[in-house]
Short mmCIF file of C-alpha atoms and ligand atoms in Angstrom, two decimals:
data_model
loop_
_atom_site.label_atom_id
_atom_site.label_comp_id
_atom_site.label_asym_id
_atom_site.label_seq_id
_atom_site.Cartn_x
_atom_site.Cartn_y
_atom_site.Cartn_z
CA MET A 1 -28.49 6.51 43.03
CA LYS A 2 -27.35 3.99 40.44
CA LYS A 3 -27.62 0.45 41.69
CA VAL A 4 -26.08 -2.43 39.74
CA ASN A 5 -26.75 -6.15 39.99
CA ILE A 6 -24.26 -8.57 38.48
CA SER A 7 -24.77 -12.31 38.46
CA CYS A 8 -22.16 -14.97 37.69
CA PRO A 9 -22.49 -18.74 37.28
CA GLY A 10 -20.76 -21.36 39.40
CA LYS A 11 -18.25 -23.69 37.74
CA LEU A 12 -17.19 -27.32 37.49
CA MET A 13 -13.83 -28.53 36.28
CA LEU A 14 -14.24 -31.19 33.58
CA PHE A 15 -10.59 -32.00 32.82
CA GLY A 16 -7.20 -30.59 33.76
CA ASP A 17 -7.60 -30.35 37.56
CA HIS A 18 -4.33 -29.37 39.31
CA ALA A 19 -2.22 -29.56 36.11
CA VAL A 20 -3.75 -26.21 35.07
CA VAL A 21 -2.04 -24.57 38.06
CA HIS A 22 1.27 -25.68 36.49
CA ASN A 23 1.10 -24.14 33.03
CA ARG A 24 -1.23 -26.59 31.35
CA HIS A 25 -4.77 -26.38 29.98
CA CYS A 26 -8.10 -27.34 31.51
CA LEU A 27 -11.72 -27.64 30.40
CA VAL A 28 -14.25 -25.95 32.68
CA THR A 29 -18.02 -25.63 32.39
CA ALA A 30 -20.33 -23.05 33.98
CA VAL A 31 -23.13 -24.23 36.30
CA ASP A 32 -26.58 -22.64 36.05
CA GLN A 33 -26.65 -21.76 39.75
CA ARG A 34 -25.71 -18.12 40.14
CA LEU A 35 -24.24 -15.70 42.64
CA THR A 36 -25.38 -12.08 42.50
CA VAL A 37 -23.58 -8.99 43.80
CA THR A 38 -25.42 -5.67 44.11
CA ILE A 39 -23.45 -2.44 44.59
CA GLU A 40 -24.60 1.12 45.04
CA LYS A 41 -22.71 4.27 46.01
CA SER A 42 -23.51 5.62 49.43
CA SER A 43 -23.07 9.05 50.96
CA ASP A 44 -21.88 7.41 54.20
CA GLU A 45 -18.16 6.77 54.43
CA GLY A 46 -16.80 3.21 54.30
CA ILE A 47 -18.28 0.00 53.00
CA THR A 48 -21.13 -2.14 54.27
CA LEU A 49 -21.70 -5.74 53.21
CA THR A 50 -24.91 -7.71 53.53
CA ALA A 51 -24.49 -11.41 52.73
CA PRO A 52 -27.44 -13.37 54.20
CA ASP A 53 -25.97 -16.73 53.04
CA VAL A 54 -23.12 -16.28 55.53
CA GLY A 55 -25.07 -14.33 58.16
CA LEU A 56 -23.69 -10.84 57.45
CA ASN A 57 -26.08 -7.92 57.78
CA ASN A 58 -24.73 -4.41 57.17
CA PHE A 59 -21.24 -5.54 58.15
CA ALA A 60 -19.23 -2.30 58.11
CA PHE A 61 -15.53 -2.32 57.28
CA SER A 62 -12.69 -0.32 55.79
CA LEU A 63 -10.27 -1.85 53.28
CA ALA A 64 -7.49 -1.85 55.88
CA ASP A 65 -9.53 -4.21 58.15
CA SER A 66 -9.46 -7.11 55.68
CA ASP A 67 -6.02 -8.39 56.79
CA SER A 68 -7.36 -9.37 60.19
CA PRO A 69 -7.56 -13.20 60.55
CA ASP A 70 -11.20 -13.24 61.74
CA PHE A 71 -12.40 -11.14 58.79
CA PRO A 72 -15.20 -13.18 57.06
CA LYS A 73 -14.07 -14.97 53.87
CA VAL A 74 -16.69 -13.49 51.51
CA ALA A 75 -15.87 -10.01 52.85
CA LYS A 76 -12.16 -10.65 52.15
CA PHE A 77 -12.84 -11.27 48.45
CA VAL A 78 -15.18 -8.27 48.25
CA ALA A 79 -12.68 -6.00 50.08
CA GLN A 80 -9.68 -7.14 48.05
CA SER A 81 -11.62 -6.71 44.78
CA ILE A 82 -12.57 -3.15 45.81
CA SER A 83 -8.99 -2.44 46.84
CA ASN A 84 -7.54 -3.69 43.52
CA PHE A 85 -10.18 -1.82 41.52
CA SER A 86 -9.49 1.42 43.44
CA LYS A 87 -5.75 1.15 42.70
CA ARG A 88 -6.69 1.41 39.04
CA HIS A 89 -9.63 3.83 39.34
CA SER A 90 -9.48 5.66 42.66
CA PHE A 91 -12.77 6.81 44.21
CA SER A 92 -13.75 8.36 47.53
CA MET A 93 -17.40 7.30 47.87
CA GLY A 94 -18.84 4.91 50.41
CA LEU A 95 -20.36 1.70 49.00
CA ARG A 96 -23.25 -0.55 49.93
CA VAL A 97 -22.59 -4.12 48.76
CA SER A 98 -24.84 -7.15 49.03
CA THR A 99 -24.43 -10.73 47.81
CA ARG A 100 -26.96 -13.49 47.23
CA SER A 101 -25.99 -17.00 46.23
CA GLU A 102 -27.92 -19.96 44.86
CA PHE A 103 -25.08 -22.33 45.74
CA GLY A 104 -23.12 -21.07 48.79
CA ALA A 105 -19.54 -22.05 49.49
CA THR A 106 -20.21 -25.72 50.17
CA PHE A 107 -20.06 -27.59 46.85
CA GLY A 108 -16.82 -26.15 45.46
CA PHE A 109 -18.78 -24.36 42.71
CA GLY A 110 -16.44 -21.37 43.01
CA SER A 111 -18.26 -18.89 45.23
CA SER A 112 -15.04 -16.89 45.91
CA SER A 113 -14.27 -16.43 42.21
CA ALA A 114 -17.91 -15.65 41.39
CA VAL A 115 -18.10 -13.01 44.14
CA THR A 116 -14.79 -11.52 42.95
CA VAL A 117 -15.85 -11.24 39.31
CA ALA A 118 -19.32 -9.94 40.17
CA THR A 119 -17.89 -7.31 42.56
CA LEU A 120 -15.38 -6.07 39.97
CA LYS A 121 -17.97 -5.92 37.19
CA ALA A 122 -20.44 -4.12 39.49
CA LEU A 123 -17.75 -1.51 40.35
CA ASP A 124 -17.01 -1.12 36.65
CA GLU A 125 -20.71 -0.42 35.98
CA VAL A 126 -21.20 1.88 38.98
CA PHE A 127 -18.15 4.01 38.14
CA GLU A 128 -18.55 3.64 34.35
CA THR A 129 -14.92 2.63 33.84
CA HIS A 130 -15.58 0.46 30.75
CA LEU A 131 -13.31 -2.41 31.70
CA SER A 132 -13.10 -5.26 29.21
CA ASN A 133 -13.73 -8.87 30.27
CA GLU A 134 -9.95 -9.37 30.04
CA ASP A 135 -9.40 -6.42 32.44
CA ILE A 136 -11.94 -7.92 34.88
CA PHE A 137 -10.15 -11.26 34.61
CA GLN A 138 -6.72 -9.72 35.36
CA LEU A 139 -8.03 -7.73 38.36
CA GLY A 140 -9.84 -10.86 39.58
CA TYR A 141 -6.76 -13.02 39.18
CA GLN A 142 -4.69 -10.51 41.14
CA THR A 143 -7.36 -10.57 43.87
CA VAL A 144 -7.36 -14.38 44.15
CA ILE A 145 -3.55 -14.55 44.22
CA ASP A 146 -3.44 -11.74 46.85
CA ILE A 147 -5.72 -13.78 49.11
CA GLN A 148 -4.94 -17.44 48.37
CA GLY A 149 -1.41 -17.19 46.99
CA VAL A 150 -2.15 -20.00 44.49
CA GLY A 151 -4.60 -20.83 41.69
CA SER A 152 -4.89 -20.95 37.92
CA GLY A 153 -7.75 -18.44 37.50
CA PHE A 154 -9.93 -20.95 35.55
CA ASP A 155 -12.86 -20.34 37.91
CA LEU A 156 -12.76 -16.57 37.24
CA ALA A 157 -12.80 -17.18 33.48
CA SER A 158 -15.80 -19.47 33.89
CA ALA A 159 -17.62 -16.83 35.97
CA ILE A 160 -16.96 -14.25 33.22
CA TRP A 161 -17.37 -16.17 29.96
CA GLY A 162 -19.66 -19.02 31.10
CA ASN A 163 -20.26 -21.81 28.55
CA THR A 164 -17.61 -24.57 28.46
CA ILE A 165 -14.12 -23.24 27.84
CA LEU A 166 -10.60 -24.39 27.18
CA PHE A 167 -8.43 -22.36 29.56
CA ALA A 168 -4.65 -22.01 30.00
CA THR A 169 -3.05 -20.94 33.29
CA GLY A 170 -3.47 -17.26 34.14
CA GLY A 171 -5.87 -16.75 31.21
CA LYS A 172 -3.19 -17.10 28.52
CA GLU A 173 -5.81 -18.84 26.39
CA ILE A 174 -9.60 -18.77 26.76
CA VAL A 175 -11.52 -20.61 24.03
CA PRO A 176 -15.29 -21.18 24.32
CA LEU A 177 -16.33 -24.58 22.90
CA GLY A 178 -19.84 -23.41 22.05
CA VAL A 179 -21.59 -26.46 23.50
CA SER A 180 -25.09 -25.93 24.87
CA SER A 181 -25.44 -28.76 27.41
CA LEU A 182 -23.54 -31.76 28.74
CA PRO A 183 -24.94 -35.17 29.84
CA ILE A 184 -23.14 -35.01 33.17
CA VAL A 185 -24.42 -35.95 36.62
CA VAL A 186 -22.83 -34.20 39.60
CA GLY A 187 -22.47 -35.96 42.95
CA TYR A 188 -21.53 -34.13 46.14
CA THR A 189 -19.58 -36.11 48.74
CA GLY A 190 -20.76 -34.06 51.71
CA VAL A 191 -17.13 -33.25 52.55
CA LYS A 192 -15.91 -29.68 52.13
CA ALA A 193 -12.42 -29.47 50.64
CA ASP A 194 -9.97 -26.57 50.89
CA THR A 195 -8.54 -25.85 47.44
CA ALA A 196 -5.49 -23.86 48.58
CA THR A 197 -4.43 -26.66 50.97
CA LEU A 198 -4.71 -29.31 48.23
CA VAL A 199 -2.87 -27.17 45.66
CA LYS A 200 -0.04 -26.65 48.17
CA GLN A 201 0.01 -30.40 48.88
CA VAL A 202 0.47 -31.13 45.15
CA ASN A 203 3.18 -28.41 44.96
CA LYS A 204 5.03 -30.20 47.74
CA LEU A 205 4.75 -33.55 45.96
CA LYS A 206 6.12 -31.90 42.83
CA GLN A 207 9.14 -30.63 44.78
CA GLN A 208 9.79 -34.13 46.14
CA TYR A 209 9.17 -36.03 42.86
CA PRO A 210 9.58 -33.44 40.08
CA ALA A 211 10.04 -35.82 37.14
CA PHE A 212 7.12 -38.06 38.08
CA VAL A 213 4.70 -35.24 38.88
CA GLU A 214 5.60 -33.28 35.73
CA SER A 215 4.94 -36.39 33.64
CA VAL A 216 1.52 -36.79 35.32
CA PHE A 217 0.74 -33.15 34.48
CA ASP A 218 1.77 -33.82 30.85
CA GLN A 219 -0.59 -36.78 30.66
CA ILE A 220 -3.42 -34.75 32.19
CA GLU A 221 -2.71 -32.05 29.59
CA SER A 222 -2.87 -34.54 26.72
CA ILE A 223 -6.23 -35.82 28.04
CA VAL A 224 -7.57 -32.24 28.08
CA LEU A 225 -6.54 -31.71 24.47
CA GLU A 226 -7.98 -35.11 23.38
CA ALA A 227 -11.24 -34.52 25.27
CA LYS A 228 -11.94 -31.08 23.78
CA PRO A 229 -13.01 -32.24 20.28
CA LEU A 230 -14.77 -35.28 21.78
CA ILE A 231 -16.99 -32.94 23.84
CA VAL A 232 -17.72 -30.78 20.79
CA GLU A 233 -18.59 -33.90 18.76
CA GLN A 234 -20.62 -35.35 21.67
CA GLU A 235 -18.63 -38.60 21.80
CA TRP A 236 -19.72 -39.28 25.37
CA ALA A 237 -18.46 -42.87 25.69
CA GLU A 238 -14.98 -41.63 24.77
CA VAL A 239 -15.28 -38.63 27.11
CA GLY A 240 -16.14 -41.09 29.91
CA GLN A 241 -13.08 -43.23 29.16
CA TYR A 242 -10.86 -40.13 29.41
CA MET A 243 -12.52 -39.23 32.72
CA ASN A 244 -11.50 -42.65 34.05
CA PHE A 245 -7.91 -42.16 32.84
CA GLN A 246 -7.77 -38.76 34.46
CA GLN A 247 -9.16 -40.01 37.76
CA GLY A 248 -6.28 -42.51 37.94
CA LEU A 249 -3.76 -39.73 37.34
CA LEU A 250 -5.34 -37.50 40.00
CA GLU A 251 -5.26 -40.42 42.46
CA SER A 252 -1.52 -40.69 41.81
CA LEU A 253 -1.21 -37.05 42.96
CA GLY A 254 -2.88 -37.99 46.26
CA VAL A 255 -5.99 -35.84 45.88
CA GLY A 256 -8.57 -38.64 45.93
CA SER A 257 -10.65 -39.49 48.99
CA PRO A 258 -12.65 -42.54 50.15
CA GLN A 259 -15.94 -40.64 49.68
CA LEU A 260 -15.02 -39.56 46.14
CA SER A 261 -13.96 -43.10 45.26
CA SER A 262 -17.16 -44.65 46.52
CA LEU A 263 -19.33 -42.27 44.45
CA ILE A 264 -17.09 -42.72 41.39
CA PHE A 265 -17.19 -46.54 41.58
CA ALA A 266 -20.94 -46.51 42.27
CA ALA A 267 -21.53 -44.42 39.13
CA ARG A 268 -19.30 -46.62 36.97
CA HIS A 269 -20.96 -49.84 38.22
CA ALA A 270 -24.40 -48.38 37.48
CA GLY A 271 -23.49 -47.95 33.82
CA ALA A 272 -21.90 -44.50 33.54
CA PHE A 273 -19.41 -44.05 30.69
CA GLY A 274 -16.86 -42.76 33.19
CA ALA A 275 -16.40 -40.70 36.35
CA LYS A 276 -13.81 -38.55 38.10
CA LEU A 277 -13.40 -36.01 40.86
CA SER A 278 -13.93 -32.39 39.85
CA GLY A 279 -11.73 -29.59 41.18
CA ALA A 280 -9.18 -29.83 43.94
CA GLY A 281 -10.23 -33.28 45.24
CA GLY A 282 -10.23 -34.31 48.90
CA GLY A 283 -14.06 -34.00 48.88
CA ASP A 284 -16.49 -31.62 47.16
CA CYS A 285 -17.91 -33.05 43.92
CA MET A 286 -17.43 -35.87 41.45
CA ILE A 287 -18.79 -35.82 37.90
CA THR A 288 -19.93 -38.67 35.72
CA VAL A 289 -20.93 -38.79 32.07
CA VAL A 290 -24.03 -40.89 31.36
CA ASP A 291 -26.51 -41.66 28.61
CA ASP A 292 -30.26 -41.20 29.14
CA ASP A 293 -30.83 -44.94 29.67
CA HIS A 294 -28.48 -45.04 32.67
CA ARG A 295 -29.03 -41.62 34.21
CA LYS A 296 -31.64 -42.72 36.78
CA ALA A 297 -29.62 -45.80 37.84
CA VAL A 298 -26.44 -43.72 38.19
CA GLU A 299 -28.21 -41.08 40.28
CA THR A 300 -29.68 -43.77 42.56
CA ALA A 301 -26.26 -45.43 42.92
CA ILE A 302 -24.64 -42.11 43.93
CA ILE A 303 -27.31 -41.57 46.59
CA GLN A 304 -26.99 -45.14 47.88
CA ALA A 305 -23.23 -44.62 48.15
CA GLY A 306 -23.86 -41.69 50.49
CA GLY A 307 -23.67 -38.79 47.99
CA THR A 308 -26.11 -36.07 47.03
CA VAL A 309 -27.05 -35.59 43.38
CA LEU A 310 -26.92 -31.91 42.48
CA SER A 311 -29.45 -31.07 39.87
CA VAL A 312 -27.68 -28.54 37.64
CA ASN A 313 -27.50 -27.62 33.99
CA LEU A 314 -24.04 -27.03 32.58
CA SER A 315 -22.52 -24.74 29.95
CA ALA A 316 -24.56 -21.90 31.50
CA PRO A 317 -24.22 -18.22 30.45
CA GLY A 318 -21.41 -16.07 31.90
CA LEU A 319 -21.78 -12.80 33.80
CA LYS A 320 -24.97 -10.82 33.39
CA VAL A 321 -25.50 -7.12 34.11
CA GLN A 322 -28.73 -5.67 35.37
CA SER A 323 -28.82 -1.95 36.36
CA ASP A 324 -31.63 -0.05 37.93
CA ASN A 325 -31.73 3.66 38.71
CA ASP A 326 -33.83 4.38 41.75
C1 LIG B 401 -9.74 -26.33 41.99
O1 LIG B 401 -11.13 -26.25 41.76
C2 LIG B 401 -8.99 -26.64 40.71
C3 LIG B 401 -7.47 -26.59 40.84
O2 LIG B 401 -6.93 -26.92 39.56
C4 LIG B 401 -6.97 -25.24 41.31
C5 LIG B 401 -6.97 -24.15 40.24
O3 LIG B 401 -6.98 -24.45 39.04
O4 LIG B 401 -6.93 -22.96 40.63
C6 LIG B 401 -7.01 -27.65 41.82
#
């Protein structure tokens, strides 16, 4: 029976964190660590999921089970993706699904969005429904909103299109920058952050201080639009300066953390052009833009400050399809 493997890259937010949830733009780059979903039809009824990274082996479920609170997170995204796909293209087969990840859920590289996109694309290939990338994005965005209730969808776009893209909330604009690599070092704080909680925290701040928070979002937006051509033209010192500006704005929204700050200051003191948190904040990763002469010193400083340097290439390719008929 036809078996399809789809792999998607992880992602890192460069600029536009949080503001992109509120109708602004962001810049996101794809990480060359990939998550793969394999799907094949099965003559058995129901769905089984094997996800060794989270200890699931032939976990059997029906779509109705996924509302239960102890349903595993990866299975929730797989089940909701299947459910949304089947509303558009109904099918009555059983399915065998497996996932394999090079990055897991720890770093904030977007494992939920990658698993969602890869599941939808694998279903599209298995059932030959010829969905466009935009269709996959819309089904994926629906899936994320169904589960998390909040989010801009930037991580889904990165999983689909890869590269480094300018993205507007809900996929209203998706523009690849066409850059092949970025001189960015990624430091992991060791603290896992929960994106939905932090997004809701910023929403609450916006309700309490609407004028202030909107003006912060506007400034974040103008940094995104200034940074875009600077990245294309490889003006890294300038990109670093804008990272520093943006970090200050994100701090004002209350999404910094002591661990993020210590890695960010360590990188700056070791000669980086600039540094900021990447994503929701509260933990996960920071990014710093460096030249070759300072890279080693910056990496050492991040480690000495208690972080882990993640060795990744950026602006990686988007989703890849590999089918085999056995
Ligand atoms: C989380 O990685 C980035 C946020 O902007 C949320 C989102 O865009 O969905 C905080």
